[in-house]
Coordinates of C-alpha atoms in Angstrom, one line a residue:
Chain A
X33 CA 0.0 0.0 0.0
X34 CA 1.2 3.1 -0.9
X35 CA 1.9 6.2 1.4
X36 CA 1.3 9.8 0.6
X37 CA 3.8 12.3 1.3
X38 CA 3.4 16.2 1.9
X39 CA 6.7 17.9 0.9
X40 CA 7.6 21.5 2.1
X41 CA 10.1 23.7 1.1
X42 CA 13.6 23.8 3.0
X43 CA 15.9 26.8 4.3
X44 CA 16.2 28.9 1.7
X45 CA 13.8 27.2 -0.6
X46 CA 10.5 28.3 -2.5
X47 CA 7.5 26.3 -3.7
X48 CA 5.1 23.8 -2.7
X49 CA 3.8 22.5 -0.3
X50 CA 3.4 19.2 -2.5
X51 CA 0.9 16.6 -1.7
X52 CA 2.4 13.7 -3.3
X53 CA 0.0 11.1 -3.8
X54 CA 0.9 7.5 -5.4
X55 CA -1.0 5.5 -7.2
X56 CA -0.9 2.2 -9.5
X57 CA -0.6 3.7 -12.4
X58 CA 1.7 7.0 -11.2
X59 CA 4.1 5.9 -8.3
X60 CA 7.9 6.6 -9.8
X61 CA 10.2 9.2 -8.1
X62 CA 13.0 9.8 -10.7
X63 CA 16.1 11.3 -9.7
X64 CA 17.8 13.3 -12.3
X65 CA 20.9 14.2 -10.9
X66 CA 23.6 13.8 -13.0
X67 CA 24.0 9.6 -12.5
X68 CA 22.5 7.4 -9.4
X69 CA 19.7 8.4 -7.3
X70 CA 19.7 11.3 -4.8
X71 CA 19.7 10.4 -1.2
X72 CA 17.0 12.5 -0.9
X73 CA 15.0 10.4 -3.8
X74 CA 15.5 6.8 -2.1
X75 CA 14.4 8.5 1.4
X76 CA 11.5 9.9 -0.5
X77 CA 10.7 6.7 -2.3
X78 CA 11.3 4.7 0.7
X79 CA 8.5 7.3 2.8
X80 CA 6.0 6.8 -0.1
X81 CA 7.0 2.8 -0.6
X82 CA 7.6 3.8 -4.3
X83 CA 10.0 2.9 -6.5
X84 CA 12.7 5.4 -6.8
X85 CA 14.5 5.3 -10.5
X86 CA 17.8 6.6 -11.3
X87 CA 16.6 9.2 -14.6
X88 CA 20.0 9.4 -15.9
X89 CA 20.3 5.9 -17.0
X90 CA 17.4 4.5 -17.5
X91 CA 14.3 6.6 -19.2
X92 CA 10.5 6.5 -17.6
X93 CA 7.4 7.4 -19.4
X94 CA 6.1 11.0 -18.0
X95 CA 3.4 9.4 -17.6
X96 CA 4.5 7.0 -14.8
X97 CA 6.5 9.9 -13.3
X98 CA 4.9 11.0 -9.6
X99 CA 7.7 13.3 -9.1
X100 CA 11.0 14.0 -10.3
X101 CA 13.8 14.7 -8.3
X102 CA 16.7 17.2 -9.6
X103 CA 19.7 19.2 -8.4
X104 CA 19.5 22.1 -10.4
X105 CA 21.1 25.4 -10.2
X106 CA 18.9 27.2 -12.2
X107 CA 18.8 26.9 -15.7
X108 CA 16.8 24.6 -17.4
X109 CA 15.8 21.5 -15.3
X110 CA 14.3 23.0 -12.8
X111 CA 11.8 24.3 -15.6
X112 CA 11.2 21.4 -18.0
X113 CA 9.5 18.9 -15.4
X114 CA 7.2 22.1 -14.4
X115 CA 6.7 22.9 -17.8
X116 CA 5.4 19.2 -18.5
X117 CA 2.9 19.5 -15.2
X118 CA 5.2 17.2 -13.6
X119 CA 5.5 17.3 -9.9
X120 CA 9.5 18.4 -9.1
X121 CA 11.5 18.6 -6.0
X122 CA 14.6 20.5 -6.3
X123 CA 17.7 19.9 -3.5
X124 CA 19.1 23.0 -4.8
X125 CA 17.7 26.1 -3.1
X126 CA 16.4 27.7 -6.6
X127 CA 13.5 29.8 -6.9
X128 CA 11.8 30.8 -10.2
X129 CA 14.5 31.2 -12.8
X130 CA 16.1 30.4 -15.8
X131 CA 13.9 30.3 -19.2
X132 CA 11.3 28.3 -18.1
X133 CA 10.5 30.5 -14.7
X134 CA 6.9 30.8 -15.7
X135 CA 6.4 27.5 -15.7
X136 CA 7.9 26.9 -11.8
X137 CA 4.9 27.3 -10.0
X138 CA 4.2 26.5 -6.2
X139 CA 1.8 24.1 -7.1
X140 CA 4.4 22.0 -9.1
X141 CA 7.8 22.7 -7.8
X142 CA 9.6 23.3 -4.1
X143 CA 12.9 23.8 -3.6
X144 CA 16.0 23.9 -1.3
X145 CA 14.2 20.1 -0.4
X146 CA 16.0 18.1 2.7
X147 CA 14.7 15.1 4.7
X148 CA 13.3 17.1 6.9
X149 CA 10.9 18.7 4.7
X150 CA 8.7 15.4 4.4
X151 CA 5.8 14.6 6.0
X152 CA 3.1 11.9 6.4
X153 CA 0.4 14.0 4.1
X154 CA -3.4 14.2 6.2
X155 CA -6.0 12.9 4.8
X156 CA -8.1 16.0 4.0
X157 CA -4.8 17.3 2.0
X158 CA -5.2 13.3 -0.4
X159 CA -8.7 14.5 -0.9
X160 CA -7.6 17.9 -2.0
X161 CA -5.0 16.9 -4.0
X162 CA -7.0 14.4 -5.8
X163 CA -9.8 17.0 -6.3
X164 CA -7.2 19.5 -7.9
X165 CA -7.4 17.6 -10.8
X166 CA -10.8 17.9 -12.2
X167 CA -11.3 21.6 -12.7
X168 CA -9.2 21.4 -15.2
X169 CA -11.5 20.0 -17.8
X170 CA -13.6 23.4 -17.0
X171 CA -10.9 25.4 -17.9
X172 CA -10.3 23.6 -21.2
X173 CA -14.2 23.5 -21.9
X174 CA -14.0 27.4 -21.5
X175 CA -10.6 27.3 -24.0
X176 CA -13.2 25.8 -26.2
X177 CA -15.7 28.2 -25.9
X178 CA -13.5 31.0 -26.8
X179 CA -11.9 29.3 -29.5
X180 CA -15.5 28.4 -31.1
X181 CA -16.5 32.5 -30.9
X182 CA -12.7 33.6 -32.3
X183 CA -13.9 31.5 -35.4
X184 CA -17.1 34.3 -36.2
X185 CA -16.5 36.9 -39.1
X186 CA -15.0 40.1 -38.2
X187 CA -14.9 42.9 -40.2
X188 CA -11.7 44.8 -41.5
X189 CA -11.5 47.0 -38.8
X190 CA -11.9 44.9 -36.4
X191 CA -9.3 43.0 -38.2
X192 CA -6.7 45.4 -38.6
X193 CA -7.0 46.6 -35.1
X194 CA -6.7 43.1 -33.9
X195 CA -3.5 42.2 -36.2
X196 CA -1.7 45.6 -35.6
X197 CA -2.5 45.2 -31.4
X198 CA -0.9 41.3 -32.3
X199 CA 1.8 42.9 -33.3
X200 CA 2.8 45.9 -30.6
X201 CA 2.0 43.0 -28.2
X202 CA 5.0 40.5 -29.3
X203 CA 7.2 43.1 -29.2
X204 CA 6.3 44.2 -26.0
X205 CA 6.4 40.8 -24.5
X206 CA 9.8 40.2 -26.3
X207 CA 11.1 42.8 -24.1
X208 CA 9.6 41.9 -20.9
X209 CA 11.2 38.2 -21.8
X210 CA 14.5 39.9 -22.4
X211 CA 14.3 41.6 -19.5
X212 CA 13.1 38.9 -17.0
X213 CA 16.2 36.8 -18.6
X214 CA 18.5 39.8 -17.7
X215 CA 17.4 40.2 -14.3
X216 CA 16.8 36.6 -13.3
X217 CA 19.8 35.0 -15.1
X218 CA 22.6 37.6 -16.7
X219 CA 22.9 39.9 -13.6
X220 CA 23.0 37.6 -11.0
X221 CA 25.7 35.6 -13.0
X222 CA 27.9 38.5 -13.6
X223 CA 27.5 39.6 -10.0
X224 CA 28.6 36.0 -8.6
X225 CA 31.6 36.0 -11.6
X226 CA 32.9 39.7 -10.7
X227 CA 33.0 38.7 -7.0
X228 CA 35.0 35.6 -7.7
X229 CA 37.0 37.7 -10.4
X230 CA 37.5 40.1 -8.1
X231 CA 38.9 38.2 -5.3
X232 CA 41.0 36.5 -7.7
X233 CA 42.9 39.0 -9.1
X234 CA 43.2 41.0 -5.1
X235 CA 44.2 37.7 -3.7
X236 CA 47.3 36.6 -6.1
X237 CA 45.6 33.9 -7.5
X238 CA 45.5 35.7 -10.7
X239 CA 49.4 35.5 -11.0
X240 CA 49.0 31.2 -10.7
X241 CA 46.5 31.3 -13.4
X242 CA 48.6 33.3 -15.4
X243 CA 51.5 31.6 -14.8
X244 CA 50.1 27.8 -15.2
X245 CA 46.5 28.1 -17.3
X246 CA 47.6 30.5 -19.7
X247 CA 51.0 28.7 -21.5
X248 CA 48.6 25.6 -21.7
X249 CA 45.8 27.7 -23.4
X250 CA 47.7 28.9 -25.8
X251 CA 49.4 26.1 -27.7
X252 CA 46.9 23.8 -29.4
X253 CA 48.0 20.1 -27.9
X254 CA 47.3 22.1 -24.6
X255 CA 43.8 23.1 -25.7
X256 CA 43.4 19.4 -26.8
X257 CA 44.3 18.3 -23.3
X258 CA 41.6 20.6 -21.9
X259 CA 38.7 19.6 -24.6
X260 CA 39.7 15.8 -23.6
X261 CA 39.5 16.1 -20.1
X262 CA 36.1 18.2 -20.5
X263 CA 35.1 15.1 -22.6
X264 CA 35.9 12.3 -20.3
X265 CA 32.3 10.1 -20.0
X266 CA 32.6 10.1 -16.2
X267 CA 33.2 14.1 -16.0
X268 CA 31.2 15.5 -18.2
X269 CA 27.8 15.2 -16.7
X270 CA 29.7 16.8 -13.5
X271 CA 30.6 19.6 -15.3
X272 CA 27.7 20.1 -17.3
X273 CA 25.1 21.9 -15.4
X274 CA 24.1 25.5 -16.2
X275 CA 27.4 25.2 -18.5
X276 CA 28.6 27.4 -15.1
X277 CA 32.3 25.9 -15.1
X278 CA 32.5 26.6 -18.5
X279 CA 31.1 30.1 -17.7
X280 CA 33.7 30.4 -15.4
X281 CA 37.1 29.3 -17.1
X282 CA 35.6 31.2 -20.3
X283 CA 35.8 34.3 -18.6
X284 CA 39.0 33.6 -16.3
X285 CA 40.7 33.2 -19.9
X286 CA 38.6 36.2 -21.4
X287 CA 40.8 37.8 -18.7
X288 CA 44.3 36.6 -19.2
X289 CA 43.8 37.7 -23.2
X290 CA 42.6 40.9 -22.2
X291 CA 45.9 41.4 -20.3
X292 CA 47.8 39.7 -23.3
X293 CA 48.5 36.6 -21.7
X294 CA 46.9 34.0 -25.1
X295 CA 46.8 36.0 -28.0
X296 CA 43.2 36.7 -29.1
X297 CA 43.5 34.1 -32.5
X298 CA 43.2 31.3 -29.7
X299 CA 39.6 32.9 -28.1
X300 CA 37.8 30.8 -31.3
X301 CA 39.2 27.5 -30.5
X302 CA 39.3 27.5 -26.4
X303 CA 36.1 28.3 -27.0
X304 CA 35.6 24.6 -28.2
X305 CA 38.5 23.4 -25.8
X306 CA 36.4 24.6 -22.8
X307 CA 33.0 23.3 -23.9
X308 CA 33.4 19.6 -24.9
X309 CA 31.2 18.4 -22.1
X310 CA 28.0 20.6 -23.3
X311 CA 24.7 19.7 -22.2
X312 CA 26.5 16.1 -20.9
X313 CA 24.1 16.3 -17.8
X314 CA 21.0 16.9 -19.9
X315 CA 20.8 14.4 -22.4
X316 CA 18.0 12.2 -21.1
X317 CA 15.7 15.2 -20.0
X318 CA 16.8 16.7 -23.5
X319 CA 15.7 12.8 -25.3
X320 CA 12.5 13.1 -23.3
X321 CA 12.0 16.8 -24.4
X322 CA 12.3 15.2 -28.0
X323 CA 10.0 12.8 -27.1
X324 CA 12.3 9.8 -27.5
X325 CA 11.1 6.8 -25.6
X326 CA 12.8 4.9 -22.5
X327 CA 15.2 2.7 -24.7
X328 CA 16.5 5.3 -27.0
X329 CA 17.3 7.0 -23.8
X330 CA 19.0 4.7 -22.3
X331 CA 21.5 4.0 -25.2
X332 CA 21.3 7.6 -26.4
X333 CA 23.3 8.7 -22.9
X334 CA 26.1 6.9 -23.5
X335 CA 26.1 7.0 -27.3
X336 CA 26.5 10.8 -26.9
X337 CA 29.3 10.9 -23.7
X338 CA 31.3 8.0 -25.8
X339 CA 30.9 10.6 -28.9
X340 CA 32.5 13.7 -27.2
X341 CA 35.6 11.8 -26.7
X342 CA 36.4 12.0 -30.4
X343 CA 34.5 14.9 -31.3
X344 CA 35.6 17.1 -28.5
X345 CA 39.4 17.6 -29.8
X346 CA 38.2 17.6 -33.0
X347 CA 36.2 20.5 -33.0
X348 CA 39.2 22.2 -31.1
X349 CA 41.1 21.4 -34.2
X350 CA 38.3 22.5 -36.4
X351 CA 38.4 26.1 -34.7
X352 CA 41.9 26.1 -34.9
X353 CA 42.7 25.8 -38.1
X354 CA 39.7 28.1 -39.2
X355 CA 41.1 30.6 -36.4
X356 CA 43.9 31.0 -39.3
X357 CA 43.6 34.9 -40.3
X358 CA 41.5 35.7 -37.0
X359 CA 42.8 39.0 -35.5
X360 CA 46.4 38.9 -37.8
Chain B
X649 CA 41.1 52.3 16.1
X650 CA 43.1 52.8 13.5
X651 CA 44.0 49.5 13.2
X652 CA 40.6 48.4 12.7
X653 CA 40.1 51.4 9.6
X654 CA 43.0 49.6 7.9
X655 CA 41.4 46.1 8.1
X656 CA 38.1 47.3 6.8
X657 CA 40.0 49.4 4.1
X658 CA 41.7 46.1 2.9
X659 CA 39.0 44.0 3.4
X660 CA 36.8 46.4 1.2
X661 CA 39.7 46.7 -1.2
X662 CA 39.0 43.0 -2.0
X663 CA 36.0 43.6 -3.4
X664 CA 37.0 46.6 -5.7
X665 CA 38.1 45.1 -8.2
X666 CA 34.9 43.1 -8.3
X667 CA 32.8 46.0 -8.3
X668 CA 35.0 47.7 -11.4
X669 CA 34.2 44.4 -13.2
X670 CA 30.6 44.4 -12.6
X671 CA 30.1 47.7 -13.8
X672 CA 32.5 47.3 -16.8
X673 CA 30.1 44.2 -17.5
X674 CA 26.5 45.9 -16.9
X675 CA 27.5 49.3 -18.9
X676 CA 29.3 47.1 -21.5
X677 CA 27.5 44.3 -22.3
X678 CA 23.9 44.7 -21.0
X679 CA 22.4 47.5 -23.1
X680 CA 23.6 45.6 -26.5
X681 CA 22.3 42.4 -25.5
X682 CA 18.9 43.9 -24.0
X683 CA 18.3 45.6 -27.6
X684 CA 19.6 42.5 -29.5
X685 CA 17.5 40.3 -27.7
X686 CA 14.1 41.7 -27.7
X687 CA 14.5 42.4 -31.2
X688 CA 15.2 39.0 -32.5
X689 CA 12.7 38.0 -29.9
X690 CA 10.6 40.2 -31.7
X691 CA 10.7 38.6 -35.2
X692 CA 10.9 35.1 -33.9
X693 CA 7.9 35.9 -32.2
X694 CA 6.3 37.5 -35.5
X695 CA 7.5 34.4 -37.7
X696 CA 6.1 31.9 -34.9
X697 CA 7.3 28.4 -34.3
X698 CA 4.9 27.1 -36.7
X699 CA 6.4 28.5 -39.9
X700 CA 9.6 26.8 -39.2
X701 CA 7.4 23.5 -38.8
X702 CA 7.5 23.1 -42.1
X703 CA 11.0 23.8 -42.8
X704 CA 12.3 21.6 -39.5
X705 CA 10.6 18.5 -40.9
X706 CA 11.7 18.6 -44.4
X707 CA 15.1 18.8 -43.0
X708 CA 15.1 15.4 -40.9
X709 CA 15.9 13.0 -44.1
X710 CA 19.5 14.2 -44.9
X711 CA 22.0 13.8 -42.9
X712 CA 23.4 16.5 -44.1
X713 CA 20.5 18.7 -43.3
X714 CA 19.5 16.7 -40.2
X715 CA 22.5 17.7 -37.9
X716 CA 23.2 21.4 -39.4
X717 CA 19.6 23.2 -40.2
X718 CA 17.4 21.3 -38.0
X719 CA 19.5 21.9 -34.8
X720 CA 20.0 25.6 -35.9
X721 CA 16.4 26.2 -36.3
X722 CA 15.2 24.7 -33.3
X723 CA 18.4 26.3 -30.9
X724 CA 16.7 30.3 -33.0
X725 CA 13.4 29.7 -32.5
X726 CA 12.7 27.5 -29.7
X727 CA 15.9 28.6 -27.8
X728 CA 17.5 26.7 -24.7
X729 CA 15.8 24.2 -23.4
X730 CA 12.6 24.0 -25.5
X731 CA 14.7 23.7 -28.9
X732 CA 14.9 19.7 -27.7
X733 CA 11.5 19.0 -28.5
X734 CA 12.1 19.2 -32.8
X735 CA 13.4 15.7 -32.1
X736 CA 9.7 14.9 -32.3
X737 CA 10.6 15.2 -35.8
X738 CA 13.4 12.8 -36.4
X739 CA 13.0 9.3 -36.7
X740 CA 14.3 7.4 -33.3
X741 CA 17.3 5.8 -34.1
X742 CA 18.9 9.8 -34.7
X743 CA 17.5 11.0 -31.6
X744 CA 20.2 11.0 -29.7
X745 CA 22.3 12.4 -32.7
X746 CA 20.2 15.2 -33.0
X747 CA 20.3 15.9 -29.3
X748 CA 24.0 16.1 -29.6
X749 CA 24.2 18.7 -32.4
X750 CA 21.7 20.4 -31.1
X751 CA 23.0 21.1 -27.5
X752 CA 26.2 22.0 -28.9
X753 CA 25.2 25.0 -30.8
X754 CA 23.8 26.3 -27.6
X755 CA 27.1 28.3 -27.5
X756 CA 27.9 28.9 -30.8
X757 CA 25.2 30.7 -31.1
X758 CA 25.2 33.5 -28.9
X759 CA 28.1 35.7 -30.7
X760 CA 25.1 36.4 -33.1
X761 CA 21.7 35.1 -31.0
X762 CA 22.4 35.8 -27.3
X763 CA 18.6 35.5 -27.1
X764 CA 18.5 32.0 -27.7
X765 CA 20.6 31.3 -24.4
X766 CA 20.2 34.2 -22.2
X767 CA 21.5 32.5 -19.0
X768 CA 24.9 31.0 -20.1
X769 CA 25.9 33.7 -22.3
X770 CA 29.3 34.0 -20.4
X771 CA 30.6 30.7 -22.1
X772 CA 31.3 33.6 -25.3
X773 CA 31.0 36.7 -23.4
X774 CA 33.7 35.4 -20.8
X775 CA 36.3 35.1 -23.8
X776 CA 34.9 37.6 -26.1
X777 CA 35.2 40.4 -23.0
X778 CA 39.1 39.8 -23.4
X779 CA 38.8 40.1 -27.0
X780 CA 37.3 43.7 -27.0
X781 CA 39.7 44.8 -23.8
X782 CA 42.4 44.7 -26.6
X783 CA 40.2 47.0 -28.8
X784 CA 39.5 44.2 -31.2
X785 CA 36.3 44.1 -32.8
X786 CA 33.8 41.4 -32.1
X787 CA 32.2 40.5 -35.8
X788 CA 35.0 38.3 -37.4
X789 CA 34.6 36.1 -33.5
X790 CA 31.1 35.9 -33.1
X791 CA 30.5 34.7 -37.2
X792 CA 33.3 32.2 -37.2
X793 CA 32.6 31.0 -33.8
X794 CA 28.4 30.1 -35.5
X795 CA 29.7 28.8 -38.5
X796 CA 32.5 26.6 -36.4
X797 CA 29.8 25.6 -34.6
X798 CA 27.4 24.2 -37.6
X799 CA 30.8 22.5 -38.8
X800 CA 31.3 21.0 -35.1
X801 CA 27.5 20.2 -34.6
X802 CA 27.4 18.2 -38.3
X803 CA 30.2 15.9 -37.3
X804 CA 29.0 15.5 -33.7
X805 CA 25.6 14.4 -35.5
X806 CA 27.3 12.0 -37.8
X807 CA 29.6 10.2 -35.2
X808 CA 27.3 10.0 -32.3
X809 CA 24.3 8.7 -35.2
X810 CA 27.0 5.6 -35.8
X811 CA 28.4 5.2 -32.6
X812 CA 24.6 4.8 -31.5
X813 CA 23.4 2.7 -34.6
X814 CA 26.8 0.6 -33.7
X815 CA 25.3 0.1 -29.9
X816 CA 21.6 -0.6 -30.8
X817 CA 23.1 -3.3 -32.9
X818 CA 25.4 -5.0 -30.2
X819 CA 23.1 -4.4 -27.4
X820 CA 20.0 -6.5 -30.1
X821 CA 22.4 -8.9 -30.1
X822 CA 23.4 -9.6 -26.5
X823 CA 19.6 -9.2 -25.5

């Protein structure tokens, strides 16, 4: 018999709470965190007598999904389970951010999740949870109302006032987008980097990295060395997420060309050399977004970590030879 | 007392250089990327996802086509994350392939589209910061660094669609 499990938001966190209730059909926690199961999924699973599934490795039909678990820093899996109206328990304490924010709702998501954020759910908060679910058909019955009166004849007016108010109102919300992404992602990234940057560079450290990083970024076998070690199957979903760490070195060798350090023809190929392990933490949520099913997954992870091995270096040696002419 | 002043003064001197950096970034770097991006937002929005439709799926039986203008259309107009879901398009067995070229011209493309990745824009801006600190223009980066990327993203396509084929055959095999 399964258990049902109300799940609160930690210190820090934001969301829920979730009343997480299993059933036949719906009684998977997946943990997507980068390889094996979460602690904090098996103790969950364990609560609810569920199965818990490690998401990396083996693929689960969304349908079968009760909640995933994922460890996400903010970018895009925090948003894509949301987005899907899948239940989602972050460990990290993140918030509504990255480009699916308006899908992270405190209905769906909660954040900053430890142990202690579980409980034994009531049984007036089951009931609830398994009323939520109906009045959504009333919403989409109203959806079809509206659609069936948008198909009525308009004049050209009418028309023209619709289609040029279409218009004024895409590019109003494409600023509001661009500004939501500058507040909730670009500024608080530069403010974390310019901290670290600036502690660098008062501390000393900047001298090391000068000394050690930069003769190794600028010759090409040391770039290879770099794109090969970014590549390496068992490090490159670690150093995936949010692409931060190659956020990071990017701009710690943005700064040693600025002060001379690699000359700037090498910027196009360490830009390869530092980004061999892109989006090797997301393949099966990326699979799943492409609606692949389970058993693609489950070869498709591999297939693609196996693949950056070779074409890691390669594309550094791509860039470099078509970096020939490049600021000369 | 005085003692203390000069531990607070070094303490805060710390962070000065930080704060220069942060500003050099926000009056630098923001106001082009805030225009950029709402206007290609703009048109993407006016073209609509369903235009490309068309395009995308017409694109899945070639190779050729498969890795370099499906994964470019969908990283435009869907952006970071959602571009993922035009692998409803291809057939399964170059799923995974697809995923692979597509996720790497999440980078590549934000010399030219910083819209379609707004929050890991620094992978570029990180480097191409340096770049314009020597009073070098940007351009000449930014367009190689896409067109690199279609290159990279074509071969990525191609070795991870055999590398999978060869895997789906051994694993039929052992099974």
């Amino acid at each position: 018999m399964y258990k049902s499990v109300t799940v609160k938001a930690g210190k820090g966190g934001w969301g829920g709470p979730l009343t997480l209730v299993p059933t036949e059909a719906k009684h998977k926690v997946v943990s997507i965190t980068g390889g094996g199961i979460h602690p904090i999924a098996e103790s969950l699973a364990a609560m609810m007598e569920c199965e818990a599934v490690d998401g990396f490795s083996t693929g689960v039909p969304d349908d079968e999904i009760l909640v995933a678990v994922v460890d996400c820093g903010g970018t895009a899996r925090c948003g894509v389970y949301p987005k899907k109206r899948i239940f989602t328990i972050n460990v990290l304490p993140v918030g509504q951010t990255g480009p699916l924010a308006k899908f992270i709702t405190e209905d769906i998501y909660v954040s900053g999740v430890d142990e202690s954020c579980f409980s034994y759910a009531n049984e007036s908060d089951v009931q609830a949870a398994a009323a939520s679910s109906a009045p959504k058909s009333k919403a989409q019955a109203k959806q079809e109302v509206a659609r069936m009166s948008a198909g009525k004849e308009k004049g050209f007016i009418t028309r023209l006032g619709i289609a040029i108010g279409g218009v004024v109102s895409k590019f109003y919300a494409a600023g509001r987008e661009t500004i939501d992404i500058t507040i909730k992602s670009i500024l608080p990234f530069m403010a974390f980097v310019s901290m670290i940057l600036g502690i660098i560079s008062a501390s000393g450290i900047g001298d090391v990295i000068a000394n050690t990083i930069s003769p190794i970024a600028s010759t090409l076998p040391g770039m290879l060395i770099i794109s090969f070690i970014c590549a390496m199957p068992f490090l490159s979903p670690v150093l995936g997420p949010g692409a931060v760490i190659a956020q990071i070195v990017g701009t710690l060798l943005g700064v040693q060309i600025g002060l001379g350090n690699i000359p700037p023809q090498y910027a196009l190929p360490a830009l390869f050399a530092i980004d061999a392990q892109v989006g090797g933490d997301f393949v099966p949520v990326g699979l799943s977004l492409g609606e692949a099913d389970p058993e693609t997954i489950e070869l498709g992870v591999p297939a693609v970590l196996y693949s950056r091995v070779i074409t890691g270096p390669a594309a550094v040696i791509i860039a470099y030879v078509a970096s020939i002419g490049l600021y000369s | 007392m005085e003692f203390i002043a000069g531990l607070a003064n070094g303490f805060l001197s710390l962070f000065q250089a930080g704060a220069a950096t942060f500003t050099g970034w926000v009056t630098g770097i923001i106001p082009l990327v805030v225009v950029l991006m709402t206007a290609v937002n703009s048109l993407i929005k006016l073209i609509g996802e369903d235009r490309v439709n068309g395009i995308a799926k017409a694109s899945t039986k070639y190779a050729i086509t498969r890795y370099t203008v499906l994964p470019v259309l969908a990283v435009i107009f869907l952006a970071n994350p959602m571009c993922y879901t035009f692998g409803r398009f291809v057939d399964s067995k170059y799923k995974p392939a697809f995923y692979d070229a597509a996720v790497s011209f999440v980078h590549p493309v934000t010399g030219l589209f910083p819209h379609a990745n707004g929050g890991e824009l620094f992978v570029y801006m990180g480097i191409a910061a340096g770049v314009s600190q020597l009073g070098l223009p940007l351009g000449d980066l930014a367009v190689r660094y896409f067109f690199v990327g279609v290159v990279v993203i074509l071969l990525r396509g191609i070795v991870t669609e055999k590398i999978y084929l060869h895997m789906l055959k051994s694993d039929g095999k052992n099974g």
